[in-house]
């Protein structure tokens, strides 16, 4: 009794973690094997729980536990005389189970995606509306006024996104050097501030918003108090040789809105009447007579105000910082993934894991007893491998074709 108690105290947590991992794998193998036999499966679980209890109380040592558990693994994976050199993992019933489960998972995942996003147009509308909500939530949390949707900015963003897909580039500037704000029709939208965020390879607004907020330069655009309106375009197409979903965000402020805000601020801060000027004030030269110092903006004379303000506004918009470094964000690292993101990720992991499992099991069956082979087992397993490979590679929904790494610029 003393030895057993001493052994329990000296076993390290890592050792217990390894034991629990082995027990978990054994349970998974048992679940697959006994899927068609509920009564045997329940008995198997009771036996496993009893062995774990005996192991923790010291009634059974680790070696005995591993030996008992290895018997099931051997019968399940290893060809030997006890199972007729046909591992139970590769028998027809097991192979049918693998294929059936894989087909059901594929059908469920694809059906869910089509129910959520029936068409690329529906995804664009849903993500666009949600992006505006998330942007305004971030601005509210930062104590900044929310942005109003602008149809003119949306049209400009749509044109910029379509040009990127048609000409196969992902950048703020076009190949010939056209700047982002040059997509905005100055006659219709007389802006004084403008900015742009770009992203591609995503299927939900939450994921792309989280990635943009992690980048200081993109976050600055989202919460910038200079902006009063936003236009968002979400497009589906082929870019850089693969199917993708593209986001273009245009932020802006019109001159008329700036003037209204300035006028309102002037009225609010109006103070007492100014003091009377002296009797003989110093003469002030006219605008045409003033000589600017080096680096100083020339004075504005009558008839030039609109043109000079327009040039200054353009310079101010151009001076807005643009992130020129492509940022790659692994979507699994983002906590704000939606159910759609998780369904795509977990279904891909499931098919890949099941495919690797069957291939490894087939390899063990061939090499362990290489002189004793059952051609029917090998051919049936190869057929299941081919089916799993097709289910892994073929993407029925357009969202499944989007890579798992999000790109922002």
mmCIF file of C-alpha atoms in Angstrom:
data_model
loop_
_atom_site.group_PDB
_atom_site.id
_atom_site.type_symbol
_atom_site.label_atom_id
_atom_site.label_comp_id
_atom_site.label_asym_id
_atom_site.label_seq_id
_atom_site.Cartn_x
_atom_site.Cartn_y
_atom_site.Cartn_z
ATOM 1 C CA UNK A 1 0.000 0.000 0.000
ATOM 2 C CA UNK A 2 2.845 2.393 0.839
ATOM 3 C CA UNK A 3 4.521 1.725 -2.504
ATOM 4 C CA UNK A 4 1.324 2.389 -4.409
ATOM 5 C CA UNK A 5 0.719 5.684 -2.600
ATOM 6 C CA UNK A 6 4.303 6.736 -3.144
ATOM 7 C CA UNK A 7 4.051 5.926 -6.842
ATOM 8 C CA UNK A 8 0.899 8.052 -7.228
ATOM 9 C CA UNK A 9 2.604 11.062 -5.614
ATOM 10 C CA UNK A 10 5.729 10.900 -7.729
ATOM 11 C CA UNK A 11 4.024 10.500 -11.122
ATOM 12 C CA UNK A 12 4.293 13.796 -13.023
ATOM 13 C CA UNK A 13 1.345 15.625 -14.599
ATOM 14 C CA UNK A 14 2.901 15.131 -18.057
ATOM 15 C CA UNK A 15 2.818 11.394 -17.502
ATOM 16 C CA UNK A 16 -0.858 11.504 -16.626
ATOM 17 C CA UNK A 17 -1.458 13.645 -19.709
ATOM 18 C CA UNK A 18 0.178 10.998 -21.870
ATOM 19 C CA UNK A 19 -1.923 8.278 -20.279
ATOM 20 C CA UNK A 20 -5.140 10.216 -20.845
ATOM 21 C CA UNK A 21 -4.130 10.812 -24.477
ATOM 22 C CA UNK A 22 -3.580 7.092 -25.033
ATOM 23 C CA UNK A 23 -6.897 6.361 -23.368
ATOM 24 C CA UNK A 24 -8.623 8.901 -25.608
ATOM 25 C CA UNK A 25 -7.174 7.346 -28.765
ATOM 26 C CA UNK A 26 -8.215 3.917 -27.598
ATOM 27 C CA UNK A 27 -11.730 5.189 -26.966
ATOM 28 C CA UNK A 28 -11.902 6.737 -30.441
ATOM 29 C CA UNK A 29 -10.804 3.493 -32.031
ATOM 30 C CA UNK A 30 -13.334 1.637 -29.950
ATOM 31 C CA UNK A 31 -16.078 4.066 -30.920
ATOM 32 C CA UNK A 32 -15.437 3.462 -34.621
ATOM 33 C CA UNK A 33 -15.272 -0.302 -34.161
ATOM 34 C CA UNK A 34 -18.373 -0.617 -32.001
ATOM 35 C CA UNK A 35 -20.460 1.948 -33.881
ATOM 36 C CA UNK A 36 -22.692 -0.819 -35.175
ATOM 37 C CA UNK A 37 -22.841 -2.597 -31.797
ATOM 38 C CA UNK A 38 -24.210 -0.231 -29.108
ATOM 39 C CA UNK A 39 -24.315 -2.831 -26.334
ATOM 40 C CA UNK A 40 -20.700 -3.864 -26.861
ATOM 41 C CA UNK A 41 -19.713 -0.222 -27.078
ATOM 42 C CA UNK A 42 -21.319 0.566 -23.709
ATOM 43 C CA UNK A 43 -19.600 -2.419 -22.145
ATOM 44 C CA UNK A 44 -16.292 -1.298 -23.643
ATOM 45 C CA UNK A 45 -16.690 2.206 -22.153
ATOM 46 C CA UNK A 46 -17.514 0.747 -18.730
ATOM 47 C CA UNK A 47 -14.402 -1.429 -18.869
ATOM 48 C CA UNK A 48 -12.231 1.517 -19.870
ATOM 49 C CA UNK A 49 -13.589 3.676 -17.038
ATOM 50 C CA UNK A 50 -12.964 0.863 -14.602
ATOM 51 C CA UNK A 51 -9.382 0.467 -15.787
ATOM 52 C CA UNK A 52 -8.754 4.213 -15.462
ATOM 53 C CA UNK A 53 -10.217 4.146 -11.943
ATOM 54 C CA UNK A 54 -8.007 1.213 -10.996
ATOM 55 C CA UNK A 55 -5.005 2.995 -12.479
ATOM 56 C CA UNK A 56 -5.614 6.191 -10.500
ATOM 57 C CA UNK A 57 -6.262 4.332 -7.227
ATOM 58 C CA UNK A 58 -3.128 2.239 -7.647
ATOM 59 C CA UNK A 59 -4.924 -1.108 -8.055
ATOM 60 C CA UNK A 60 -3.358 -1.407 -11.522
ATOM 61 C CA UNK A 61 0.013 -0.134 -12.717
ATOM 62 C CA UNK A 62 0.714 1.748 -15.946
ATOM 63 C CA UNK A 63 2.292 -1.242 -17.668
ATOM 64 C CA UNK A 64 -0.760 -3.418 -17.077
ATOM 65 C CA UNK A 65 -3.072 -0.651 -18.274
ATOM 66 C CA UNK A 66 -1.132 -0.098 -21.495
ATOM 67 C CA UNK A 67 -0.922 -3.823 -22.114
ATOM 68 C CA UNK A 68 -4.683 -4.268 -21.783
ATOM 69 C CA UNK A 69 -5.378 -1.267 -24.014
ATOM 70 C CA UNK A 70 -2.860 -2.372 -26.642
ATOM 71 C CA UNK A 71 -4.806 -5.557 -27.230
ATOM 72 C CA UNK A 72 -7.661 -3.587 -28.754
ATOM 73 C CA UNK A 73 -5.303 -1.464 -30.834
ATOM 74 C CA UNK A 74 -3.505 -4.552 -32.099
ATOM 75 C CA UNK A 75 -6.741 -6.246 -33.092
ATOM 76 C CA UNK A 76 -7.915 -3.063 -34.746
ATOM 77 C CA UNK A 77 -4.787 -2.040 -36.698
ATOM 78 C CA UNK A 78 -2.219 -4.865 -36.834
ATOM 79 C CA UNK A 79 -2.609 -7.959 -39.046
ATOM 80 C CA UNK A 80 -1.870 -11.145 -37.064
ATOM 81 C CA UNK A 81 -3.199 -14.633 -36.665
ATOM 82 C CA UNK A 82 -5.785 -13.582 -34.067
ATOM 83 C CA UNK A 83 -7.680 -11.419 -36.571
ATOM 84 C CA UNK A 84 -6.957 -13.556 -39.637
ATOM 85 C CA UNK A 85 -4.363 -11.045 -40.821
ATOM 86 C CA UNK A 86 -7.219 -8.640 -41.604
ATOM 87 C CA UNK A 87 -7.266 -5.691 -39.184
ATOM 88 C CA UNK A 88 -10.766 -4.798 -38.102
ATOM 89 C CA UNK A 89 -10.124 -1.176 -39.165
ATOM 90 C CA UNK A 90 -10.008 -2.315 -42.803
ATOM 91 C CA UNK A 91 -12.842 -4.811 -42.849
ATOM 92 C CA UNK A 92 -15.845 -4.045 -45.096
ATOM 93 C CA UNK A 93 -18.106 -2.847 -42.282
ATOM 94 C CA UNK A 94 -15.457 -0.391 -41.054
ATOM 95 C CA UNK A 95 -14.774 0.887 -44.582
ATOM 96 C CA UNK A 96 -18.499 1.377 -45.210
ATOM 97 C CA UNK A 97 -18.704 3.301 -41.949
ATOM 98 C CA UNK A 98 -15.858 5.614 -42.984
ATOM 99 C CA UNK A 99 -17.423 6.292 -46.379
ATOM 100 C CA UNK A 100 -20.901 6.852 -44.942
ATOM 101 C CA UNK A 101 -19.714 9.248 -42.252
ATOM 102 C CA UNK A 102 -17.578 11.166 -44.767
ATOM 103 C CA UNK A 103 -20.478 11.565 -47.202
ATOM 104 C CA UNK A 104 -22.808 12.723 -44.423
ATOM 105 C CA UNK A 105 -20.292 15.287 -43.167
ATOM 106 C CA UNK A 106 -19.719 16.600 -46.694
ATOM 107 C CA UNK A 107 -23.444 16.867 -47.361
ATOM 108 C CA UNK A 108 -24.102 18.595 -44.026
ATOM 109 C CA UNK A 109 -21.253 21.108 -44.439
ATOM 110 C CA UNK A 110 -22.138 21.929 -48.048
ATOM 111 C CA UNK A 111 -25.839 22.244 -47.247
ATOM 112 C CA UNK A 112 -25.112 24.599 -44.364
ATOM 113 C CA UNK A 113 -22.911 26.806 -46.563
ATOM 114 C CA UNK A 114 -25.528 27.039 -49.316
ATOM 115 C CA UNK A 115 -28.193 27.823 -46.709
ATOM 116 C CA UNK A 116 -26.039 30.639 -45.271
ATOM 117 C CA UNK A 117 -24.660 32.023 -48.552
ATOM 118 C CA UNK A 118 -26.808 30.779 -51.482
ATOM 119 C CA UNK A 119 -24.891 32.887 -54.020
ATOM 120 C CA UNK A 120 -21.835 35.192 -54.113
ATOM 121 C CA UNK A 121 -24.255 38.128 -54.366
ATOM 122 C CA UNK A 122 -25.933 37.129 -51.105
ATOM 123 C CA UNK A 123 -22.544 36.850 -49.378
ATOM 124 C CA UNK A 124 -21.625 40.315 -50.676
ATOM 125 C CA UNK A 125 -24.823 41.872 -49.335
ATOM 126 C CA UNK A 126 -24.600 40.144 -45.938
ATOM 127 C CA UNK A 127 -20.901 40.898 -45.390
ATOM 128 C CA UNK A 128 -21.241 44.512 -46.577
ATOM 129 C CA UNK A 129 -24.091 45.263 -44.187
ATOM 130 C CA UNK A 130 -22.315 43.552 -41.321
ATOM 131 C CA UNK A 131 -19.030 45.368 -42.029
ATOM 132 C CA UNK A 132 -20.718 48.750 -41.632
ATOM 133 C CA UNK A 133 -22.183 47.617 -38.307
ATOM 134 C CA UNK A 134 -18.793 46.399 -37.050
ATOM 135 C CA UNK A 135 -17.013 49.577 -38.177
ATOM 136 C CA UNK A 136 -19.501 51.758 -36.349
ATOM 137 C CA UNK A 137 -19.294 49.553 -33.254
ATOM 138 C CA UNK A 138 -15.516 50.042 -33.226
ATOM 139 C CA UNK A 139 -15.892 53.803 -33.674
ATOM 140 C CA UNK A 140 -18.437 53.993 -30.857
ATOM 141 C CA UNK A 141 -16.082 52.108 -28.542
ATOM 142 C CA UNK A 142 -13.336 54.593 -29.457
ATOM 143 C CA UNK A 143 -15.605 57.579 -28.769
ATOM 144 C CA UNK A 144 -15.824 58.599 -32.442
ATOM 145 C CA UNK A 145 -18.955 59.483 -34.412
ATOM 146 C CA UNK A 146 -20.342 56.690 -36.572
ATOM 147 C CA UNK A 147 -20.028 56.634 -40.370
ATOM 148 C CA UNK A 148 -22.926 57.001 -42.782
ATOM 149 C CA UNK A 149 -23.067 54.714 -45.838
ATOM 150 C CA UNK A 150 -22.305 56.571 -49.066
ATOM 151 C CA UNK A 151 -23.604 55.289 -52.385
ATOM 152 C CA UNK A 152 -20.947 57.283 -54.281
ATOM 153 C CA UNK A 153 -18.118 55.790 -52.212
ATOM 154 C CA UNK A 154 -19.670 52.338 -52.610
ATOM 155 C CA UNK A 155 -19.713 52.749 -56.394
ATOM 156 C CA UNK A 156 -16.075 53.861 -56.340
ATOM 157 C CA UNK A 157 -15.090 50.870 -54.180
ATOM 158 C CA UNK A 158 -17.012 48.553 -56.516
ATOM 159 C CA UNK A 159 -15.180 49.964 -59.534
ATOM 160 C CA UNK A 160 -11.794 49.621 -57.818
ATOM 161 C CA UNK A 161 -12.497 46.017 -56.784
ATOM 162 C CA UNK A 162 -13.715 45.033 -60.261
ATOM 163 C CA UNK A 163 -10.570 46.546 -61.778
ATOM 164 C CA UNK A 164 -8.344 44.500 -59.444
ATOM 165 C CA UNK A 165 -10.117 41.263 -60.380
ATOM 166 C CA UNK A 166 -10.199 42.047 -64.112
ATOM 167 C CA UNK A 167 -6.519 43.021 -64.236
ATOM 168 C CA UNK A 168 -5.290 40.545 -61.589
ATOM 169 C CA UNK A 169 -3.579 42.751 -59.001
ATOM 170 C CA UNK A 170 -3.998 43.408 -55.286
ATOM 171 C CA UNK A 171 -2.676 46.851 -54.398
ATOM 172 C CA UNK A 172 -3.753 50.349 -53.459
ATOM 173 C CA UNK A 173 -2.375 51.777 -56.695
ATOM 174 C CA UNK A 174 -3.132 50.413 -60.159
ATOM 175 C CA UNK A 175 -0.246 49.066 -62.281
ATOM 176 C CA UNK A 176 -0.005 52.431 -64.056
ATOM 177 C CA UNK A 177 0.021 54.352 -60.755
ATOM 178 C CA UNK A 178 -3.603 55.461 -60.346
ATOM 179 C CA UNK A 179 -4.189 56.384 -56.704
ATOM 180 C CA UNK A 180 -7.127 54.948 -54.698
ATOM 181 C CA UNK A 181 -9.031 58.255 -54.333
ATOM 182 C CA UNK A 182 -8.834 58.845 -58.071
ATOM 183 C CA UNK A 183 -11.613 56.289 -58.361
ATOM 184 C CA UNK A 184 -13.894 58.773 -56.591
ATOM 185 C CA UNK A 185 -15.742 61.125 -58.962
ATOM 186 C CA UNK A 186 -14.672 64.547 -57.704
ATOM 187 C CA UNK A 187 -17.582 66.251 -59.448
ATOM 188 C CA UNK A 188 -20.086 64.137 -57.521
ATOM 189 C CA UNK A 189 -18.177 63.593 -54.274
ATOM 190 C CA UNK A 190 -16.004 66.613 -53.465
ATOM 191 C CA UNK A 191 -13.896 65.014 -50.750
ATOM 192 C CA UNK A 192 -11.406 66.642 -48.404
ATOM 193 C CA UNK A 193 -10.304 63.388 -46.727
ATOM 194 C CA UNK A 194 -10.155 59.894 -48.179
ATOM 195 C CA UNK A 195 -8.728 56.530 -47.185
ATOM 196 C CA UNK A 196 -8.787 52.887 -48.274
ATOM 197 C CA UNK A 197 -8.570 49.417 -46.697
ATOM 198 C CA UNK A 198 -8.179 46.235 -48.754
ATOM 199 C CA UNK A 199 -8.604 42.572 -47.801
ATOM 200 C CA UNK A 200 -9.012 39.218 -49.547
ATOM 201 C CA UNK A 201 -9.529 35.531 -48.711
ATOM 202 C CA UNK A 202 -12.302 35.574 -46.096
ATOM 203 C CA UNK A 203 -15.908 34.407 -45.784
ATOM 204 C CA UNK A 204 -17.256 36.490 -42.891
ATOM 205 C CA UNK A 205 -17.259 40.139 -41.848
ATOM 206 C CA UNK A 206 -16.169 39.295 -38.302
ATOM 207 C CA UNK A 207 -12.922 37.698 -39.440
ATOM 208 C CA UNK A 208 -11.854 40.507 -41.761
ATOM 209 C CA UNK A 209 -12.830 43.196 -39.239
ATOM 210 C CA UNK A 210 -10.779 41.509 -36.507
ATOM 211 C CA UNK A 211 -7.772 41.316 -38.824
ATOM 212 C CA UNK A 212 -8.061 44.972 -39.838
ATOM 213 C CA UNK A 213 -8.361 46.090 -36.222
ATOM 214 C CA UNK A 214 -5.129 44.239 -35.366
ATOM 215 C CA UNK A 215 -3.214 46.355 -37.895
ATOM 216 C CA UNK A 216 -2.448 49.887 -36.597
ATOM 217 C CA UNK A 217 -2.658 51.521 -40.040
ATOM 218 C CA UNK A 218 -5.970 49.836 -40.947
ATOM 219 C CA UNK A 219 -7.417 50.488 -37.511
ATOM 220 C CA UNK A 220 -6.514 54.178 -37.895
ATOM 221 C CA UNK A 221 -8.712 54.369 -40.991
ATOM 222 C CA UNK A 222 -11.611 52.644 -39.238
ATOM 223 C CA UNK A 223 -11.639 54.921 -36.163
ATOM 224 C CA UNK A 224 -10.321 58.108 -37.826
ATOM 225 C CA UNK A 225 -12.514 61.039 -36.682
ATOM 226 C CA UNK A 226 -11.819 62.881 -39.966
ATOM 227 C CA UNK A 227 -14.060 60.492 -41.862
ATOM 228 C CA UNK A 228 -17.823 60.854 -41.943
ATOM 229 C CA UNK A 229 -18.873 58.365 -44.630
ATOM 230 C CA UNK A 230 -17.914 54.890 -45.846
ATOM 231 C CA UNK A 231 -18.437 52.839 -48.966
ATOM 232 C CA UNK A 232 -17.838 49.076 -48.998
ATOM 233 C CA UNK A 233 -17.657 46.618 -51.879
ATOM 234 C CA UNK A 234 -17.368 42.822 -51.498
ATOM 235 C CA UNK A 235 -16.619 40.923 -54.706
ATOM 236 C CA UNK A 236 -16.129 37.264 -55.618
ATOM 237 C CA UNK A 237 -13.769 36.303 -58.410
ATOM 238 C CA UNK A 238 -10.396 34.927 -59.406
ATOM 239 C CA UNK A 239 -7.313 36.797 -58.240
ATOM 240 C CA UNK A 240 -3.689 35.655 -58.227
ATOM 241 C CA UNK A 241 -4.738 32.403 -59.873
ATOM 242 C CA UNK A 242 -7.328 31.316 -57.307
ATOM 243 C CA UNK A 243 -10.919 31.921 -56.266
ATOM 244 C CA UNK A 244 -11.216 34.590 -53.606
ATOM 245 C CA UNK A 245 -13.500 37.097 -51.920
ATOM 246 C CA UNK A 246 -12.266 40.700 -52.080
ATOM 247 C CA UNK A 247 -13.070 43.633 -49.799
ATOM 248 C CA UNK A 248 -12.604 47.319 -50.690
ATOM 249 C CA UNK A 249 -13.343 49.987 -48.068
ATOM 250 C CA UNK A 250 -13.400 53.672 -49.024
ATOM 251 C CA UNK A 251 -13.579 56.259 -46.261
ATOM 252 C CA UNK A 252 -14.283 59.914 -47.003
ATOM 253 C CA UNK A 253 -15.571 63.320 -45.952
ATOM 254 C CA UNK A 254 -17.191 65.787 -48.322
ATOM 255 C CA UNK A 255 -16.244 69.470 -48.286
ATOM 256 C CA UNK A 256 -19.833 70.584 -47.668
ATOM 257 C CA UNK A 257 -19.962 68.431 -44.526
ATOM 258 C CA UNK A 258 -16.708 69.957 -43.293
ATOM 259 C CA UNK A 259 -18.019 73.478 -43.855
ATOM 260 C CA UNK A 260 -21.246 72.708 -42.017
ATOM 261 C CA UNK A 261 -19.278 71.309 -39.077
ATOM 262 C CA UNK A 262 -16.935 74.326 -39.072
ATOM 263 C CA UNK A 263 -19.835 76.789 -39.207
ATOM 264 C CA UNK A 264 -21.606 75.021 -36.370
ATOM 265 C CA UNK A 265 -18.419 75.103 -34.301
ATOM 266 C CA UNK A 266 -17.962 78.814 -34.976
ATOM 267 C CA UNK A 267 -21.501 79.616 -33.847
ATOM 268 C CA UNK A 268 -21.054 77.623 -30.669
ATOM 269 C CA UNK A 269 -17.779 79.347 -29.762
ATOM 270 C CA UNK A 270 -18.857 82.913 -30.630
ATOM 271 C CA UNK A 271 -17.721 85.288 -27.857
ATOM 272 C CA UNK A 272 -18.185 88.983 -26.987
ATOM 273 C CA UNK A 273 -17.807 91.694 -29.626
ATOM 274 C CA UNK A 274 -14.209 92.555 -30.532
ATOM 275 C CA UNK A 275 -12.619 95.712 -29.189
ATOM 276 C CA UNK A 276 -12.730 98.797 -31.491
ATOM 277 C CA UNK A 277 -9.695 99.290 -33.702
ATOM 278 C CA UNK A 278 -7.370 102.280 -33.077
ATOM 279 C CA UNK A 279 -8.009 105.505 -34.937
ATOM 280 C CA UNK A 280 -4.941 105.195 -37.207
ATOM 281 C CA UNK A 281 -4.411 101.510 -37.867
ATOM 282 C CA UNK A 282 -1.377 100.244 -39.700
ATOM 283 C CA UNK A 283 -2.262 99.803 -43.377
ATOM 284 C CA UNK A 284 -2.584 96.158 -44.421
ATOM 285 C CA UNK A 285 -1.304 95.261 -47.881
ATOM 286 C CA UNK A 286 -3.712 93.660 -50.297
ATOM 287 C CA UNK A 287 -3.518 90.032 -51.154
ATOM 288 C CA UNK A 288 -1.818 90.799 -54.459
ATOM 289 C CA UNK A 289 0.812 92.902 -52.681
ATOM 290 C CA UNK A 290 1.719 90.234 -50.107
ATOM 291 C CA UNK A 291 4.955 88.311 -50.729
ATOM 292 C CA UNK A 292 5.010 84.829 -49.218
ATOM 293 C CA UNK A 293 8.079 83.582 -47.438
ATOM 294 C CA UNK A 294 9.799 80.453 -48.785
ATOM 295 C CA UNK A 295 7.635 77.372 -48.100
ATOM 296 C CA UNK A 296 4.553 79.457 -47.273
ATOM 297 C CA UNK A 297 1.263 78.981 -49.163
ATOM 298 C CA UNK A 298 0.549 81.957 -51.474
ATOM 299 C CA UNK A 299 -2.313 84.220 -50.381
ATOM 300 C CA UNK A 300 -5.740 83.566 -51.823
ATOM 301 C CA UNK A 301 -7.213 86.276 -54.007
ATOM 302 C CA UNK A 302 -10.776 86.656 -55.188
ATOM 303 C CA UNK A 303 -11.761 84.010 -57.741
ATOM 304 C CA UNK A 304 -9.023 81.513 -56.719
ATOM 305 C CA UNK A 305 -10.438 80.248 -53.444
ATOM 306 C CA UNK A 306 -12.238 77.223 -54.859
ATOM 307 C CA UNK A 307 -9.264 76.084 -56.909
ATOM 308 C CA UNK A 308 -6.747 76.470 -54.083
ATOM 309 C CA UNK A 309 -9.015 74.706 -51.593
ATOM 310 C CA UNK A 310 -9.506 71.878 -54.063
ATOM 311 C CA UNK A 311 -5.758 71.475 -54.485
ATOM 312 C CA UNK A 312 -5.226 71.586 -50.735
ATOM 313 C CA UNK A 313 -7.953 68.981 -50.233
ATOM 314 C CA UNK A 314 -6.387 66.703 -52.800
ATOM 315 C CA UNK A 315 -3.000 67.032 -51.121
ATOM 316 C CA UNK A 316 -4.579 66.292 -47.759
ATOM 317 C CA UNK A 317 -6.270 63.168 -49.143
ATOM 318 C CA UNK A 318 -3.117 61.995 -50.809
ATOM 319 C CA UNK A 319 -1.209 62.534 -47.593
ATOM 320 C CA UNK A 320 -3.408 60.040 -45.744
ATOM 321 C CA UNK A 321 -1.131 57.066 -44.881
ATOM 322 C CA UNK A 322 -1.608 53.853 -46.856
ATOM 323 C CA UNK A 323 -0.284 50.524 -45.690
ATOM 324 C CA UNK A 324 1.986 49.240 -48.472
ATOM 325 C CA UNK A 325 3.030 46.021 -46.710
ATOM 326 C CA UNK A 326 0.972 42.907 -47.383
ATOM 327 C CA UNK A 327 -0.137 41.401 -44.050
ATOM 328 C CA UNK A 328 -0.973 37.687 -43.817
ATOM 329 C CA UNK A 329 -3.278 36.668 -40.972
ATOM 330 C CA UNK A 330 -4.049 33.033 -40.141
ATOM 331 C CA UNK A 331 -7.813 32.853 -39.644
ATOM 332 C CA UNK A 332 -7.593 30.129 -36.951
ATOM 333 C CA UNK A 333 -5.682 32.690 -34.851
ATOM 334 C CA UNK A 334 -8.663 35.059 -34.818
ATOM 335 C CA UNK A 335 -11.151 34.631 -31.990
ATOM 336 C CA UNK A 336 -14.047 36.268 -33.819
ATOM 337 C CA UNK A 337 -14.577 33.492 -36.366
ATOM 338 C CA UNK A 338 -18.200 32.743 -37.149
ATOM 339 C CA UNK A 339 -19.899 29.372 -37.480
ATOM 340 C CA UNK A 340 -19.325 29.486 -41.249
ATOM 341 C CA UNK A 341 -15.559 29.837 -40.756
ATOM 342 C CA UNK A 342 -15.501 26.968 -38.282
ATOM 343 C CA UNK A 343 -17.627 24.671 -40.451
ATOM 344 C CA UNK A 344 -15.218 25.128 -43.369
ATOM 345 C CA UNK A 345 -12.133 24.684 -41.188
ATOM 346 C CA UNK A 346 -13.344 21.675 -39.195
ATOM 347 C CA UNK A 347 -14.744 19.855 -42.236
ATOM 348 C CA UNK A 348 -11.407 20.243 -44.027
ATOM 349 C CA UNK A 349 -9.557 18.968 -40.943
ATOM 350 C CA UNK A 350 -11.973 16.041 -40.625
ATOM 351 C CA UNK A 351 -11.508 14.855 -44.222
ATOM 352 C CA UNK A 352 -7.746 15.264 -44.070
ATOM 353 C CA UNK A 353 -7.488 13.413 -40.741
ATOM 354 C CA UNK A 354 -9.724 10.565 -41.909
ATOM 355 C CA UNK A 355 -7.767 10.274 -45.153
ATOM 356 C CA UNK A 356 -4.442 10.097 -43.307
ATOM 357 C CA UNK A 357 -5.890 7.570 -40.851
ATOM 358 C CA UNK A 358 -7.021 5.187 -43.593
ATOM 359 C CA UNK A 359 -3.769 5.537 -45.549
ATOM 360 C CA UNK A 360 -1.629 4.801 -42.470
ATOM 361 C CA UNK A 361 -3.810 1.829 -41.561
ATOM 362 C CA UNK A 362 -3.479 0.447 -45.093
ATOM 363 C CA UNK A 363 0.288 0.954 -44.999
ATOM 364 C CA UNK A 364 0.559 -0.967 -41.707
ATOM 365 C CA UNK A 365 -1.580 -3.752 -43.122
ATOM 366 C CA UNK A 366 0.760 -4.138 -46.104
ATOM 367 C CA UNK A 367 4.193 -3.867 -44.478
ATOM 368 C CA UNK A 368 3.707 -5.677 -41.153
ATOM 369 C CA UNK A 369 2.901 -9.037 -42.780
ATOM 370 C CA UNK A 370 4.106 -8.361 -46.286
ATOM 371 C CA UNK A 371 4.008 -12.044 -47.248
ATOM 372 C CA UNK A 372 0.406 -12.476 -46.148
ATOM 373 C CA UNK A 373 -1.927 -10.149 -48.034
ATOM 374 C CA UNK A 374 -5.638 -10.076 -48.792
ATOM 375 C CA UNK A 375 -6.162 -8.354 -52.169
ATOM 376 C CA UNK A 376 -9.840 -7.689 -51.446
ATOM 377 C CA UNK A 377 -8.935 -5.716 -48.309
ATOM 378 C CA UNK A 378 -6.363 -3.651 -50.206
ATOM 379 C CA UNK A 379 -8.665 -2.896 -53.153
ATOM 380 C CA UNK A 380 -11.600 -1.941 -50.951
ATOM 381 C CA UNK A 381 -9.391 0.336 -48.857
ATOM 382 C CA UNK A 382 -7.921 1.997 -51.963
ATOM 383 C CA UNK A 383 -11.484 2.703 -53.146
ATOM 384 C CA UNK A 384 -12.302 4.386 -49.845
ATOM 385 C CA UNK A 385 -9.062 6.391 -50.034
ATOM 386 C CA UNK A 386 -10.047 7.592 -53.520
ATOM 387 C CA UNK A 387 -13.486 8.626 -52.240
ATOM 388 C CA UNK A 388 -11.993 10.540 -49.305
ATOM 389 C CA UNK A 389 -9.498 12.215 -51.621
ATOM 390 C CA UNK A 390 -12.326 13.403 -53.870
ATOM 391 C CA UNK A 391 -14.335 14.717 -50.907
ATOM 392 C CA UNK A 392 -11.225 16.535 -49.655
ATOM 393 C CA UNK A 393 -10.296 18.189 -52.950
ATOM 394 C CA UNK A 394 -13.685 18.899 -54.547
ATOM 395 C CA UNK A 395 -15.317 22.101 -53.301
ATOM 396 C CA UNK A 396 -19.005 22.360 -54.094
ATOM 397 C CA UNK A 397 -19.551 25.778 -52.486
ATOM 398 C CA UNK A 398 -17.624 28.877 -53.564
ATOM 399 C CA UNK A 399 -16.746 29.772 -49.962
ATOM 400 C CA UNK A 400 -14.850 26.479 -49.573
ATOM 401 C CA UNK A 401 -12.421 27.581 -52.287
ATOM 402 C CA UNK A 402 -11.227 30.598 -50.280
ATOM 403 C CA UNK A 403 -7.776 30.031 -48.693
ATOM 404 C CA UNK A 404 -7.519 29.934 -44.911
ATOM 405 C CA UNK A 405 -5.013 32.808 -44.739
ATOM 406 C CA UNK A 406 -6.471 36.309 -44.825
ATOM 407 C CA UNK A 407 -4.553 39.029 -46.700
ATOM 408 C CA UNK A 408 -4.941 42.727 -45.879
ATOM 409 C CA UNK A 409 -3.341 45.767 -47.431
#
